[in-house]
mmCIF file of C-alpha atoms in Angstrom:
data_model
loop_
_atom_site.group_PDB
_atom_site.id
_atom_site.type_symbol
_atom_site.label_atom_id
_atom_site.label_comp_id
_atom_site.label_asym_id
_atom_site.label_seq_id
_atom_site.Cartn_x
_atom_site.Cartn_y
_atom_site.Cartn_z
ATOM 1 C CA UNK A 1 168.153 90.011 -125.619
ATOM 2 C CA UNK A 2 168.491 93.292 -127.524
ATOM 3 C CA UNK A 3 166.843 92.051 -130.421
ATOM 4 C CA UNK A 4 164.190 90.289 -128.218
ATOM 5 C CA UNK A 5 163.639 94.392 -126.919
ATOM 6 C CA UNK A 6 162.910 95.289 -130.131
ATOM 7 C CA UNK A 7 160.476 93.108 -130.870
ATOM 8 C CA UNK A 8 159.016 93.518 -127.789
ATOM 9 C CA UNK A 9 158.350 96.882 -127.958
ATOM 10 C CA UNK A 10 157.935 96.484 -131.843
ATOM 11 C CA UNK A 11 154.589 93.871 -131.192
ATOM 12 C CA UNK A 12 153.524 96.595 -127.871
ATOM 13 C CA UNK A 13 153.459 99.334 -130.403
ATOM 14 C CA UNK A 14 151.330 97.746 -133.550
ATOM 15 C CA UNK A 15 148.561 96.095 -130.790
ATOM 16 C CA UNK A 16 148.480 99.094 -129.621
ATOM 17 C CA UNK A 17 148.009 100.966 -132.857
ATOM 18 C CA UNK A 18 145.894 97.983 -133.660
ATOM 19 C CA UNK A 19 143.507 98.462 -130.711
ATOM 20 C CA UNK A 20 143.774 102.282 -129.770
ATOM 21 C CA UNK A 21 143.077 105.426 -132.787
ATOM 22 C CA UNK A 22 146.764 107.227 -134.163
ATOM 23 C CA UNK A 23 147.176 110.270 -132.497
ATOM 24 C CA UNK A 24 149.812 112.545 -135.657
ATOM 25 C CA UNK A 25 152.412 113.568 -134.269
ATOM 26 C CA UNK A 26 152.523 116.677 -136.365
ATOM 27 C CA UNK A 27 149.005 118.103 -135.030
ATOM 28 C CA UNK A 28 147.832 115.672 -132.650
ATOM 29 C CA UNK A 29 145.457 115.033 -134.182
ATOM 30 C CA UNK A 30 142.858 111.368 -132.911
ATOM 31 C CA UNK A 31 143.245 109.753 -136.608
ATOM 32 C CA UNK A 32 140.973 106.347 -136.584
ATOM 33 C CA UNK A 33 142.671 102.433 -136.239
ATOM 34 C CA UNK A 34 145.266 102.111 -138.319
ATOM 35 C CA UNK A 35 145.288 104.822 -140.711
ATOM 36 C CA UNK A 36 148.935 105.348 -142.115
ATOM 37 C CA UNK A 37 148.499 109.444 -143.115
ATOM 38 C CA UNK A 38 147.543 112.127 -140.838
ATOM 39 C CA UNK A 39 142.981 112.841 -141.891
ATOM 40 C CA UNK A 40 143.773 116.859 -140.471
ATOM 41 C CA UNK A 41 146.708 117.573 -142.040
ATOM 42 C CA UNK A 42 147.861 114.133 -144.026
ATOM 43 C CA UNK A 43 151.437 114.117 -142.498
ATOM 44 C CA UNK A 44 152.350 109.802 -142.459
ATOM 45 C CA UNK A 45 151.912 108.804 -138.312
ATOM 46 C CA UNK A 46 154.314 105.519 -139.311
ATOM 47 C CA UNK A 47 152.456 103.289 -138.270
ATOM 48 C CA UNK A 48 151.708 99.780 -140.217
ATOM 49 C CA UNK A 49 148.880 98.727 -142.092
ATOM 50 C CA UNK A 50 146.505 96.424 -140.801
ATOM 51 C CA UNK A 51 146.727 94.249 -143.947
ATOM 52 C CA UNK A 52 150.981 95.075 -144.257
ATOM 53 C CA UNK A 53 151.514 91.010 -143.292
ATOM 54 C CA UNK A 54 149.566 89.790 -145.932
ATOM 55 C CA UNK A 55 149.518 90.902 -149.189
ATOM 56 C CA UNK A 56 146.587 89.553 -151.087
ATOM 57 C CA UNK A 57 144.534 93.312 -149.959
ATOM 58 C CA UNK A 58 145.588 96.569 -151.613
ATOM 59 C CA UNK A 59 146.240 99.478 -149.359
ATOM 60 C CA UNK A 60 143.707 101.667 -148.339
ATOM 61 C CA UNK A 61 144.600 105.136 -147.637
ATOM 62 C CA UNK A 62 142.333 108.312 -146.667
ATOM 63 C CA UNK A 63 142.396 111.215 -148.902
ATOM 64 C CA UNK A 64 143.539 114.721 -147.800
ATOM 65 C CA UNK A 65 140.548 116.760 -145.683
ATOM 66 C CA UNK A 66 139.731 119.423 -148.364
ATOM 67 C CA UNK A 67 137.677 122.431 -146.728
ATOM 68 C CA UNK A 68 133.879 122.402 -147.817
ATOM 69 C CA UNK A 69 132.372 124.301 -149.936
ATOM 70 C CA UNK A 70 135.423 125.833 -151.897
ATOM 71 C CA UNK A 71 135.340 128.967 -153.897
ATOM 72 C CA UNK A 72 134.463 128.617 -157.643
ATOM 73 C CA UNK A 73 132.757 124.740 -156.760
ATOM 74 C CA UNK A 74 129.889 123.574 -155.570
ATOM 75 C CA UNK A 75 131.885 120.191 -154.488
ATOM 76 C CA UNK A 76 131.925 119.089 -151.290
ATOM 77 C CA UNK A 77 134.426 115.963 -150.072
ATOM 78 C CA UNK A 78 131.943 113.920 -148.772
ATOM 79 C CA UNK A 79 134.527 112.263 -146.203
ATOM 80 C CA UNK A 80 136.302 115.482 -145.679
ATOM 81 C CA UNK A 81 136.489 116.063 -141.901
ATOM 82 C CA UNK A 82 134.961 119.597 -140.441
ATOM 83 C CA UNK A 83 137.983 122.400 -142.157
ATOM 84 C CA UNK A 84 138.533 123.842 -138.436
ATOM 85 C CA UNK A 85 140.637 122.414 -136.211
ATOM 86 C CA UNK A 86 138.759 120.492 -133.753
ATOM 87 C CA UNK A 87 140.257 122.156 -130.468
ATOM 88 C CA UNK A 88 143.324 120.963 -128.754
ATOM 89 C CA UNK A 89 143.175 118.166 -126.322
ATOM 90 C CA UNK A 90 143.936 118.929 -122.176
ATOM 91 C CA UNK A 91 146.945 117.267 -122.437
ATOM 92 C CA UNK A 92 146.321 114.521 -119.383
ATOM 93 C CA UNK A 93 143.849 113.607 -122.652
ATOM 94 C CA UNK A 94 146.496 113.666 -125.819
ATOM 95 C CA UNK A 95 147.659 109.568 -126.642
ATOM 96 C CA UNK A 96 145.042 108.668 -124.351
ATOM 97 C CA UNK A 97 142.728 107.298 -126.658
ATOM 98 C CA UNK A 98 139.867 109.812 -125.694
ATOM 99 C CA UNK A 99 138.253 112.013 -127.982
ATOM 100 C CA UNK A 100 138.148 115.337 -126.970
ATOM 101 C CA UNK A 101 134.598 116.967 -126.636
ATOM 102 C CA UNK A 102 132.672 118.011 -129.673
ATOM 103 C CA UNK A 103 132.907 122.056 -130.396
ATOM 104 C CA UNK A 104 129.319 123.084 -129.319
ATOM 105 C CA UNK A 105 129.636 120.984 -125.770
ATOM 106 C CA UNK A 106 132.556 123.148 -124.666
ATOM 107 C CA UNK A 107 131.897 126.117 -122.273
ATOM 108 C CA UNK A 108 133.982 128.712 -120.588
ATOM 109 C CA UNK A 109 132.619 127.724 -116.870
ATOM 110 C CA UNK A 110 133.528 130.140 -113.911
ATOM 111 C CA UNK A 111 133.984 127.013 -112.023
ATOM 112 C CA UNK A 112 136.668 124.318 -110.935
ATOM 113 C CA UNK A 113 135.574 122.012 -114.134
ATOM 114 C CA UNK A 114 136.489 124.134 -116.224
ATOM 115 C CA UNK A 115 138.575 122.582 -119.434
ATOM 116 C CA UNK A 116 136.390 119.647 -118.529
ATOM 117 C CA UNK A 117 134.019 119.865 -121.395
ATOM 118 C CA UNK A 118 131.754 120.057 -117.909
ATOM 119 C CA UNK A 119 128.347 122.767 -118.226
ATOM 120 C CA UNK A 120 128.069 125.176 -115.088
ATOM 121 C CA UNK A 121 126.695 125.428 -112.635
ATOM 122 C CA UNK A 122 123.394 128.366 -112.330
ATOM 123 C CA UNK A 123 124.737 130.519 -109.133
ATOM 124 C CA UNK A 124 121.082 131.784 -107.346
ATOM 125 C CA UNK A 125 121.091 134.639 -106.124
ATOM 126 C CA UNK A 126 118.469 135.386 -103.448
ATOM 127 C CA UNK A 127 115.814 138.633 -104.635
ATOM 128 C CA UNK A 128 114.430 139.170 -100.865
ATOM 129 C CA UNK A 129 116.206 141.899 -99.619
ATOM 130 C CA UNK A 130 118.626 141.971 -96.897
ATOM 131 C CA UNK A 131 117.507 142.540 -93.028
ATOM 132 C CA UNK A 132 118.816 146.420 -92.176
ATOM 133 C CA UNK A 133 121.706 145.806 -89.545
ATOM 134 C CA UNK A 134 120.312 147.246 -86.278
ATOM 135 C CA UNK A 135 122.840 149.617 -84.913
ATOM 136 C CA UNK A 136 123.257 148.596 -80.951
ATOM 137 C CA UNK A 137 122.189 150.629 -78.679
ATOM 138 C CA UNK A 138 123.450 152.790 -76.191
ATOM 139 C CA UNK A 139 124.789 150.685 -73.043
ATOM 140 C CA UNK A 140 124.210 152.538 -69.470
ATOM 141 C CA UNK A 141 125.707 151.956 -65.966
ATOM 142 C CA UNK A 142 125.582 152.998 -62.429
ATOM 143 C CA UNK A 143 128.000 153.863 -59.758
ATOM 144 C CA UNK A 144 127.510 154.822 -56.348
ATOM 145 C CA UNK A 145 128.387 157.727 -54.772
ATOM 146 C CA UNK A 146 128.137 158.595 -51.692
ATOM 147 C CA UNK A 147 126.017 155.655 -49.384
ATOM 148 C CA UNK A 148 127.471 152.117 -47.850
ATOM 149 C CA UNK A 149 128.011 150.650 -51.179
ATOM 150 C CA UNK A 150 130.078 153.600 -52.004
ATOM 151 C CA UNK A 151 132.560 152.295 -55.192
ATOM 152 C CA UNK A 152 130.717 149.827 -56.420
ATOM 153 C CA UNK A 153 129.821 149.712 -60.551
ATOM 154 C CA UNK A 154 126.880 147.994 -62.335
ATOM 155 C CA UNK A 155 126.731 147.188 -65.520
ATOM 156 C CA UNK A 156 122.160 147.431 -66.982
ATOM 157 C CA UNK A 157 121.313 144.638 -68.942
ATOM 158 C CA UNK A 158 119.473 145.118 -72.755
ATOM 159 C CA UNK A 159 116.720 146.160 -71.111
ATOM 160 C CA UNK A 160 118.142 147.170 -67.789
ATOM 161 C CA UNK A 161 117.692 146.097 -64.633
ATOM 162 C CA UNK A 162 115.723 145.501 -60.812
ATOM 163 C CA UNK A 163 117.043 147.742 -57.350
ATOM 164 C CA UNK A 164 115.806 146.096 -54.770
ATOM 165 C CA UNK A 165 116.615 145.004 -51.032
ATOM 166 C CA UNK A 166 116.291 141.222 -51.547
ATOM 167 C CA UNK A 167 114.726 141.563 -55.243
ATOM 168 C CA UNK A 168 116.111 142.297 -58.358
ATOM 169 C CA UNK A 169 119.278 142.385 -60.011
ATOM 170 C CA UNK A 170 120.722 145.275 -58.089
ATOM 171 C CA UNK A 171 121.489 144.924 -54.848
ATOM 172 C CA UNK A 172 121.725 146.526 -51.210
ATOM 173 C CA UNK A 173 120.676 144.057 -48.396
ATOM 174 C CA UNK A 174 121.271 146.288 -45.466
ATOM 175 C CA UNK A 175 120.328 149.674 -46.538
ATOM 176 C CA UNK A 176 116.864 149.246 -43.999
ATOM 177 C CA UNK A 177 115.385 152.255 -46.224
ATOM 178 C CA UNK A 178 115.917 150.205 -49.553
ATOM 179 C CA UNK A 179 112.561 147.841 -50.425
ATOM 180 C CA UNK A 180 112.226 144.723 -51.049
ATOM 181 C CA UNK A 181 111.388 145.666 -54.578
ATOM 182 C CA UNK A 182 112.018 149.533 -54.667
ATOM 183 C CA UNK A 183 112.234 150.583 -58.364
ATOM 184 C CA UNK A 184 112.806 149.604 -61.712
ATOM 185 C CA UNK A 185 116.068 150.489 -64.024
ATOM 186 C CA UNK A 186 114.242 150.645 -68.296
ATOM 187 C CA UNK A 187 115.897 150.836 -71.365
ATOM 188 C CA UNK A 188 113.501 151.354 -74.190
ATOM 189 C CA UNK A 189 114.449 152.883 -77.793
ATOM 190 C CA UNK A 190 117.673 153.641 -77.028
ATOM 191 C CA UNK A 191 117.104 155.601 -73.372
ATOM 192 C CA UNK A 192 116.847 154.705 -70.119
ATOM 193 C CA UNK A 193 113.779 155.646 -67.665
ATOM 194 C CA UNK A 194 113.485 154.312 -63.845
ATOM 195 C CA UNK A 195 110.408 153.990 -62.129
ATOM 196 C CA UNK A 196 109.015 153.253 -58.688
ATOM 197 C CA UNK A 197 107.857 150.002 -57.229
ATOM 198 C CA UNK A 198 105.722 151.694 -55.022
ATOM 199 C CA UNK A 199 108.974 151.460 -52.206
ATOM 200 C CA UNK A 200 107.891 153.145 -49.303
ATOM 201 C CA UNK A 201 110.747 155.333 -48.607
ATOM 202 C CA UNK A 202 110.856 156.490 -52.789
ATOM 203 C CA UNK A 203 113.095 156.962 -55.239
ATOM 204 C CA UNK A 204 114.506 161.368 -55.396
ATOM 205 C CA UNK A 205 116.218 162.140 -58.802
ATOM 206 C CA UNK A 206 118.726 164.865 -59.395
ATOM 207 C CA UNK A 207 117.466 168.460 -61.079
ATOM 208 C CA UNK A 208 119.169 170.121 -63.442
ATOM 209 C CA UNK A 209 119.129 174.109 -62.454
ATOM 210 C CA UNK A 210 115.489 173.827 -61.731
ATOM 211 C CA UNK A 211 111.963 172.441 -61.360
ATOM 212 C CA UNK A 212 108.419 172.555 -59.710
ATOM 213 C CA UNK A 213 106.922 170.531 -57.454
ATOM 214 C CA UNK A 214 103.350 170.433 -56.567
ATOM 215 C CA UNK A 215 102.623 170.992 -52.771
ATOM 216 C CA UNK A 216 103.271 168.298 -50.682
ATOM 217 C CA UNK A 217 106.225 167.254 -52.444
ATOM 218 C CA UNK A 218 108.964 166.441 -51.159
ATOM 219 C CA UNK A 219 112.287 167.034 -51.769
ATOM 220 C CA UNK A 220 115.933 166.587 -50.205
ATOM 221 C CA UNK A 221 119.699 168.562 -49.717
ATOM 222 C CA UNK A 222 122.644 166.617 -48.188
ATOM 223 C CA UNK A 223 121.067 164.292 -45.286
ATOM 224 C CA UNK A 224 117.661 166.441 -45.149
ATOM 225 C CA UNK A 225 114.510 165.725 -46.554
ATOM 226 C CA UNK A 226 112.021 168.776 -47.153
ATOM 227 C CA UNK A 227 108.005 168.953 -47.657
ATOM 228 C CA UNK A 228 106.542 171.462 -49.500
ATOM 229 C CA UNK A 229 103.745 172.075 -47.649
ATOM 230 C CA UNK A 230 101.911 174.658 -49.118
ATOM 231 C CA UNK A 231 100.041 177.842 -48.527
ATOM 232 C CA UNK A 232 97.953 178.595 -45.914
ATOM 233 C CA UNK A 233 94.896 179.905 -45.380
ATOM 234 C CA UNK A 234 94.571 183.990 -44.376
ATOM 235 C CA UNK A 235 92.995 183.900 -41.212
ATOM 236 C CA UNK A 236 89.381 184.437 -40.771
ATOM 237 C CA UNK A 237 87.602 187.523 -39.500
ATOM 238 C CA UNK A 238 86.864 186.822 -35.380
ATOM 239 C CA UNK A 239 83.414 187.041 -34.646
ATOM 240 C CA UNK A 240 83.295 187.954 -30.976
ATOM 241 C CA UNK A 241 79.878 184.948 -30.221
ATOM 242 C CA UNK A 242 82.839 182.161 -31.719
ATOM 243 C CA UNK A 243 85.617 180.912 -29.461
ATOM 244 C CA UNK A 244 89.182 180.839 -30.810
ATOM 245 C CA UNK A 245 91.831 178.544 -30.071
ATOM 246 C CA UNK A 246 94.748 179.603 -29.264
ATOM 247 C CA UNK A 247 98.172 179.904 -31.920
ATOM 248 C CA UNK A 248 100.456 182.085 -33.005
ATOM 249 C CA UNK A 249 98.980 184.980 -34.692
ATOM 250 C CA UNK A 250 98.134 185.179 -38.346
ATOM 251 C CA UNK A 251 98.519 188.860 -40.455
ATOM 252 C CA UNK A 252 94.826 188.736 -42.348
ATOM 253 C CA UNK A 253 95.114 189.352 -45.723
ATOM 254 C CA UNK A 254 98.624 188.490 -46.500
ATOM 255 C CA UNK A 255 99.527 184.438 -48.174
ATOM 256 C CA UNK A 256 102.278 182.952 -46.048
ATOM 257 C CA UNK A 257 104.279 179.402 -47.672
ATOM 258 C CA UNK A 258 104.459 176.435 -45.276
ATOM 259 C CA UNK A 259 108.049 174.374 -45.764
ATOM 260 C CA UNK A 260 108.143 170.895 -42.958
ATOM 261 C CA UNK A 261 111.639 168.778 -41.853
ATOM 262 C CA UNK A 262 110.407 165.558 -42.629
ATOM 263 C CA UNK A 263 112.068 163.716 -39.602
ATOM 264 C CA UNK A 264 112.926 159.712 -39.787
ATOM 265 C CA UNK A 265 109.475 157.853 -39.406
ATOM 266 C CA UNK A 266 107.644 160.405 -42.214
ATOM 267 C CA UNK A 267 107.794 162.968 -38.885
ATOM 268 C CA UNK A 268 107.080 166.791 -38.469
ATOM 269 C CA UNK A 269 110.438 168.379 -37.472
ATOM 270 C CA UNK A 270 111.171 172.400 -37.978
ATOM 271 C CA UNK A 271 109.078 174.150 -40.247
ATOM 272 C CA UNK A 272 108.956 177.672 -41.910
ATOM 273 C CA UNK A 273 106.301 179.903 -42.435
ATOM 274 C CA UNK A 274 107.038 182.973 -44.599
ATOM 275 C CA UNK A 275 104.781 184.983 -46.986
ATOM 276 C CA UNK A 276 107.886 186.510 -48.974
ATOM 277 C CA UNK A 277 109.287 185.243 -52.323
ATOM 278 C CA UNK A 278 111.970 183.075 -52.021
ATOM 279 C CA UNK A 279 113.102 180.599 -48.663
ATOM 280 C CA UNK A 280 116.432 179.328 -48.865
ATOM 281 C CA UNK A 281 117.938 176.143 -46.908
ATOM 282 C CA UNK A 282 121.873 175.774 -46.372
ATOM 283 C CA UNK A 283 124.776 175.335 -44.167
ATOM 284 C CA UNK A 284 124.459 178.872 -42.774
ATOM 285 C CA UNK A 285 122.835 182.381 -42.679
ATOM 286 C CA UNK A 286 119.371 180.921 -44.590
ATOM 287 C CA UNK A 287 116.453 180.285 -43.618
ATOM 288 C CA UNK A 288 117.006 176.936 -43.547
ATOM 289 C CA UNK A 289 120.503 176.414 -41.700
ATOM 290 C CA UNK A 290 122.149 173.166 -40.657
ATOM 291 C CA UNK A 291 125.768 174.133 -39.102
ATOM 292 C CA UNK A 292 126.208 170.416 -39.478
ATOM 293 C CA UNK A 293 125.259 169.130 -42.191
ATOM 294 C CA UNK A 294 128.408 168.155 -45.029
ATOM 295 C CA UNK A 295 127.242 167.959 -47.236
ATOM 296 C CA UNK A 296 125.417 171.401 -47.459
ATOM 297 C CA UNK A 297 126.496 173.943 -49.249
ATOM 298 C CA UNK A 298 126.306 177.392 -48.158
ATOM 299 C CA UNK A 299 123.430 178.158 -49.968
ATOM 300 C CA UNK A 300 122.292 175.404 -51.088
ATOM 301 C CA UNK A 301 118.521 175.692 -53.160
ATOM 302 C CA UNK A 302 116.335 178.130 -53.460
ATOM 303 C CA UNK A 303 112.633 177.331 -53.017
ATOM 304 C CA UNK A 304 109.571 180.218 -54.122
ATOM 305 C CA UNK A 305 106.475 179.665 -53.932
ATOM 306 C CA UNK A 306 103.231 179.464 -57.267
ATOM 307 C CA UNK A 307 100.189 179.080 -57.228
ATOM 308 C CA UNK A 308 100.261 175.142 -57.712
ATOM 309 C CA UNK A 309 103.189 174.395 -55.912
ATOM 310 C CA UNK A 310 107.078 175.834 -56.045
ATOM 311 C CA UNK A 311 110.045 176.087 -57.352
ATOM 312 C CA UNK A 312 112.910 174.420 -56.404
ATOM 313 C CA UNK A 313 116.539 176.171 -58.043
ATOM 314 C CA UNK A 314 119.658 174.075 -57.279
ATOM 315 C CA UNK A 315 122.657 176.174 -55.909
ATOM 316 C CA UNK A 316 124.934 173.903 -54.916
ATOM 317 C CA UNK A 317 127.770 173.741 -56.984
ATOM 318 C CA UNK A 318 127.256 169.954 -58.020
ATOM 319 C CA UNK A 319 126.493 168.479 -53.715
ATOM 320 C CA UNK A 320 122.751 168.640 -56.011
ATOM 321 C CA UNK A 321 119.219 168.478 -54.930
ATOM 322 C CA UNK A 322 116.954 165.120 -55.352
ATOM 323 C CA UNK A 323 112.779 165.518 -55.541
ATOM 324 C CA UNK A 324 111.054 162.488 -55.218
ATOM 325 C CA UNK A 325 110.048 161.116 -58.578
ATOM 326 C CA UNK A 326 105.980 159.641 -59.295
ATOM 327 C CA UNK A 327 106.023 156.971 -61.352
ATOM 328 C CA UNK A 328 108.229 156.710 -64.270
ATOM 329 C CA UNK A 329 111.046 159.859 -65.223
ATOM 330 C CA UNK A 330 113.512 159.407 -68.030
ATOM 331 C CA UNK A 331 117.304 159.502 -67.061
ATOM 332 C CA UNK A 332 120.952 160.399 -68.928
ATOM 333 C CA UNK A 333 124.525 160.486 -68.369
ATOM 334 C CA UNK A 334 125.519 162.763 -65.020
ATOM 335 C CA UNK A 335 122.205 162.284 -63.763
ATOM 336 C CA UNK A 336 121.938 161.017 -59.860
ATOM 337 C CA UNK A 337 119.390 159.157 -58.122
ATOM 338 C CA UNK A 338 118.929 158.827 -55.146
ATOM 339 C CA UNK A 339 117.871 155.143 -53.902
ATOM 340 C CA UNK A 340 117.422 154.515 -49.379
ATOM 341 C CA UNK A 341 120.790 156.069 -49.104
ATOM 342 C CA UNK A 342 122.656 155.032 -51.554
ATOM 343 C CA UNK A 343 123.791 158.183 -54.151
ATOM 344 C CA UNK A 344 123.767 156.317 -57.671
ATOM 345 C CA UNK A 345 125.400 158.168 -60.777
ATOM 346 C CA UNK A 346 124.278 157.275 -64.738
ATOM 347 C CA UNK A 347 127.015 157.059 -66.705
ATOM 348 C CA UNK A 348 126.899 155.868 -70.645
ATOM 349 C CA UNK A 349 129.292 152.677 -71.172
ATOM 350 C CA UNK A 350 131.537 152.705 -74.817
#
């Protein structure tokens, strides 16, 4: 059995050396078929010559590789290979009969194909400037501070929301003072605006410190609504031929200003006419006093007549004095608006 195994091994070795190239055990150089000496280092390859079985032809021994154009000589060796040591084949290619890639094809790619002689694919980078990342704008919300919906909170969308009794996102269906589409809250350029949508009862916004209202303008404090009527013309000079209409006397030569309370249904209520520079409204000891109104401060606000309107000054200490807006008005965090019976405060959400 041992003799048969040795015979088979030697036969297989002879078959491989006749069919494949011979790899040098010293330098791992792949030689031609049947080479008995390495063409690179000259070491014996221990491979039988293809003519070993017959002695009819002489054995061919290739010459050892010599460097080309040695010093002192212009002669070249025609059969000599390249003087430099060829690149070492990868371990998977050794002794497998695969010829290593020539030096001119060797690359140093940064891709997974490195080490396999495959050129790396070029990478391309877009020359277009990436669009700048837009910083998201502030987000707003509303909290109901007073009214039937007290305690509710609403988050406004990216463009705002509409408020009404039956139309919009923020609805107050049980409030009889809210129109079907009452107001629009608009977010534009990172700022919040409120716009009256031709509502019947209007929208009232809180003032910061003081604000001017025109003649005929409306403002509210607590549960009370007022109209600044404006200046009253002086009484005309009496002509004995004219008949006068009964009324309270108006002093000649003095300008008087009028403020009236507005009752439910836009009906006139109490009215004050005064020539004084300032008119006060509050719970007690004011020109307009309402002791039973818990929404009023003792001295809630002052009204100072002007040639083109009146200056309203808030003295409520946080309870708020509100003026009716016309058209569109900007809002900021902390501002309050009145929509029907609801008092809503603007909040800046994170």
